[in-house]
mmCIF file of C-alpha atoms in Angstrom:
data_model
loop_
_atom_site.group_PDB
_atom_site.id
_atom_site.type_symbol
_atom_site.label_atom_id
_atom_site.label_comp_id
_atom_site.label_asym_id
_atom_site.label_seq_id
_atom_site.Cartn_x
_atom_site.Cartn_y
_atom_site.Cartn_z
ATOM 1 C CA SER A 157 117.621 98.534 109.047
ATOM 2 C CA VAL A 158 114.156 97.102 108.589
ATOM 3 C CA ILE A 159 112.871 93.550 108.999
ATOM 4 C CA PRO A 160 110.529 93.182 106.002
ATOM 5 C CA GLU A 161 107.891 91.021 107.685
ATOM 6 C CA ASP A 162 107.698 93.313 110.712
ATOM 7 C CA TRP A 163 107.564 96.401 108.518
ATOM 8 C CA HIS A 164 104.677 95.017 106.472
ATOM 9 C CA MET A 165 102.804 94.093 109.663
ATOM 10 C CA TYR A 166 103.282 97.676 110.873
ATOM 11 C CA PHE A 167 101.752 98.930 107.610
ATOM 12 C CA ARG A 168 98.765 96.626 108.040
ATOM 13 C CA CYS A 169 98.252 97.790 111.631
ATOM 14 C CA VAL A 170 98.399 101.460 110.603
ATOM 15 C CA PHE A 171 95.598 101.001 108.092
ATOM 16 C CA ALA A 172 93.550 98.760 110.397
ATOM 17 C CA ASP A 173 93.723 101.357 113.196
ATOM 18 C CA GLN A 174 93.165 104.465 111.022
ATOM 19 C CA GLY A 175 96.739 105.653 111.401
ATOM 20 C CA LYS A 176 96.800 105.738 115.206
ATOM 21 C CA VAL A 177 99.485 103.051 115.596
ATOM 22 C CA LYS A 178 102.846 104.226 116.885
ATOM 23 C CA CYS A 179 106.137 102.417 116.750
ATOM 24 C CA THR A 180 108.802 102.568 119.451
ATOM 25 C CA ARG A 181 112.407 101.536 118.978
ATOM 26 C CA MET A 182 113.632 98.728 121.162
ATOM 27 C CA PHE A 183 117.364 98.238 121.459
ATOM 28 C CA ILE A 184 118.066 94.618 122.345
ATOM 29 C CA MET A 185 120.906 92.201 121.850
ATOM 30 C CA THR A 186 120.274 89.764 119.032
ATOM 31 C CA GLY A 187 122.156 86.970 117.424
ATOM 32 C CA THR A 188 121.923 85.955 113.811
ATOM 33 C CA GLU A 189 123.317 83.235 111.658
ATOM 34 C CA ALA A 190 124.985 83.849 108.349
ATOM 35 C CA VAL A 191 123.707 82.052 105.288
ATOM 36 C CA GLU A 192 125.833 79.018 104.653
ATOM 37 C CA GLY A 193 125.882 76.308 102.012
ATOM 38 C CA ASP A 194 127.758 73.024 101.681
ATOM 39 C CA GLY A 195 130.627 74.745 99.908
ATOM 40 C CA TYR A 196 131.836 78.065 98.547
ATOM 41 C CA PHE A 197 129.524 78.214 95.515
ATOM 42 C CA ALA A 198 126.568 76.829 97.478
ATOM 43 C CA THR A 199 127.084 79.626 100.024
ATOM 44 C CA ILE A 200 127.097 82.227 97.237
ATOM 45 C CA LYS A 201 123.886 80.743 95.843
ATOM 46 C CA GLU A 202 122.181 80.730 99.271
ATOM 47 C CA THR A 203 123.280 84.329 99.892
ATOM 48 C CA TYR A 204 121.789 85.333 96.546
ATOM 49 C CA ASN A 205 118.526 83.502 97.350
ATOM 50 C CA GLN A 206 118.326 85.275 100.701
ATOM 51 C CA SER A 207 118.810 88.652 98.991
ATOM 52 C CA VAL A 208 116.014 87.831 96.550
ATOM 53 C CA ARG A 209 113.685 86.965 99.445
ATOM 54 C CA TRP A 210 114.499 90.236 101.179
ATOM 55 C CA GLN A 211 113.829 92.199 98.003
ATOM 56 C CA TRP A 212 110.315 90.790 97.924
ATOM 57 C CA GLY A 213 109.720 93.453 100.534
ATOM 58 C CA ALA A 214 109.017 95.572 97.444
ATOM 59 C CA ILE A 215 105.522 94.114 97.669
ATOM 60 C CA ASP A 216 105.031 96.744 100.369
ATOM 61 C CA VAL A 217 105.021 99.493 97.737
ATOM 62 C CA GLY A 218 102.096 97.915 95.887
ATOM 63 C CA TYR A 219 100.217 97.285 99.117
ATOM 64 C CA LEU A 220 100.751 100.875 100.231
ATOM 65 C CA LEU A 221 99.623 102.278 96.877
ATOM 66 C CA VAL A 222 96.341 100.389 97.127
ATOM 67 C CA GLN A 223 95.825 101.467 100.744
ATOM 68 C CA PHE A 224 96.841 105.056 99.953
ATOM 69 C CA PHE A 225 93.823 105.462 97.684
ATOM 70 C CA ALA A 226 91.428 103.151 99.555
ATOM 71 C CA ARG A 227 91.835 104.222 103.194
ATOM 72 C CA TRP A 228 90.786 107.868 103.412
ATOM 73 C CA GLU A 229 90.261 107.636 107.184
ATOM 74 C CA VAL A 230 94.045 107.448 107.661
ATOM 75 C CA PRO A 231 95.509 110.971 107.637
ATOM 76 C CA PHE A 232 96.945 112.005 104.261
ATOM 77 C CA LEU A 233 100.401 112.880 105.612
ATOM 78 C CA LYS A 234 100.613 109.512 107.394
ATOM 79 C CA ARG A 235 99.786 107.662 104.173
ATOM 80 C CA LEU A 236 102.215 109.792 102.197
ATOM 81 C CA SER A 237 105.064 109.293 104.684
ATOM 82 C CA LEU A 238 104.583 105.502 104.691
ATOM 83 C CA LEU A 239 104.553 105.409 100.908
ATOM 84 C CA TYR A 240 107.682 107.550 100.708
ATOM 85 C CA ALA A 241 109.493 105.391 103.286
ATOM 86 C CA ALA A 242 108.731 102.221 101.331
ATOM 87 C CA TYR A 243 109.722 103.850 98.050
ATOM 88 C CA ASP A 244 112.985 105.107 99.549
ATOM 89 C CA HIS A 245 113.789 101.737 101.093
ATOM 90 C CA HIS A 246 112.974 99.487 98.143
ATOM 91 C CA LEU A 247 113.338 101.519 94.981
#
């Protein structure tokens, strides 16, 4: 599972630091709230709107494509693996 905003920030850090950034998993307890509307149909609508917002993570693919060809100082395999991960996750 990926949090879109955090994932995009990771991408930005990788390209800002020439691919030297590393990510470590952190297992922590979290609590979340479910999307809820004023009624049944409002809840369905809010759930749909939340899904649409999450799918905007697809912007990562475009960002990564631009960076893939613009940032030659980042190792090729690093750029390729990031692009593949975003493609696999969103498309």
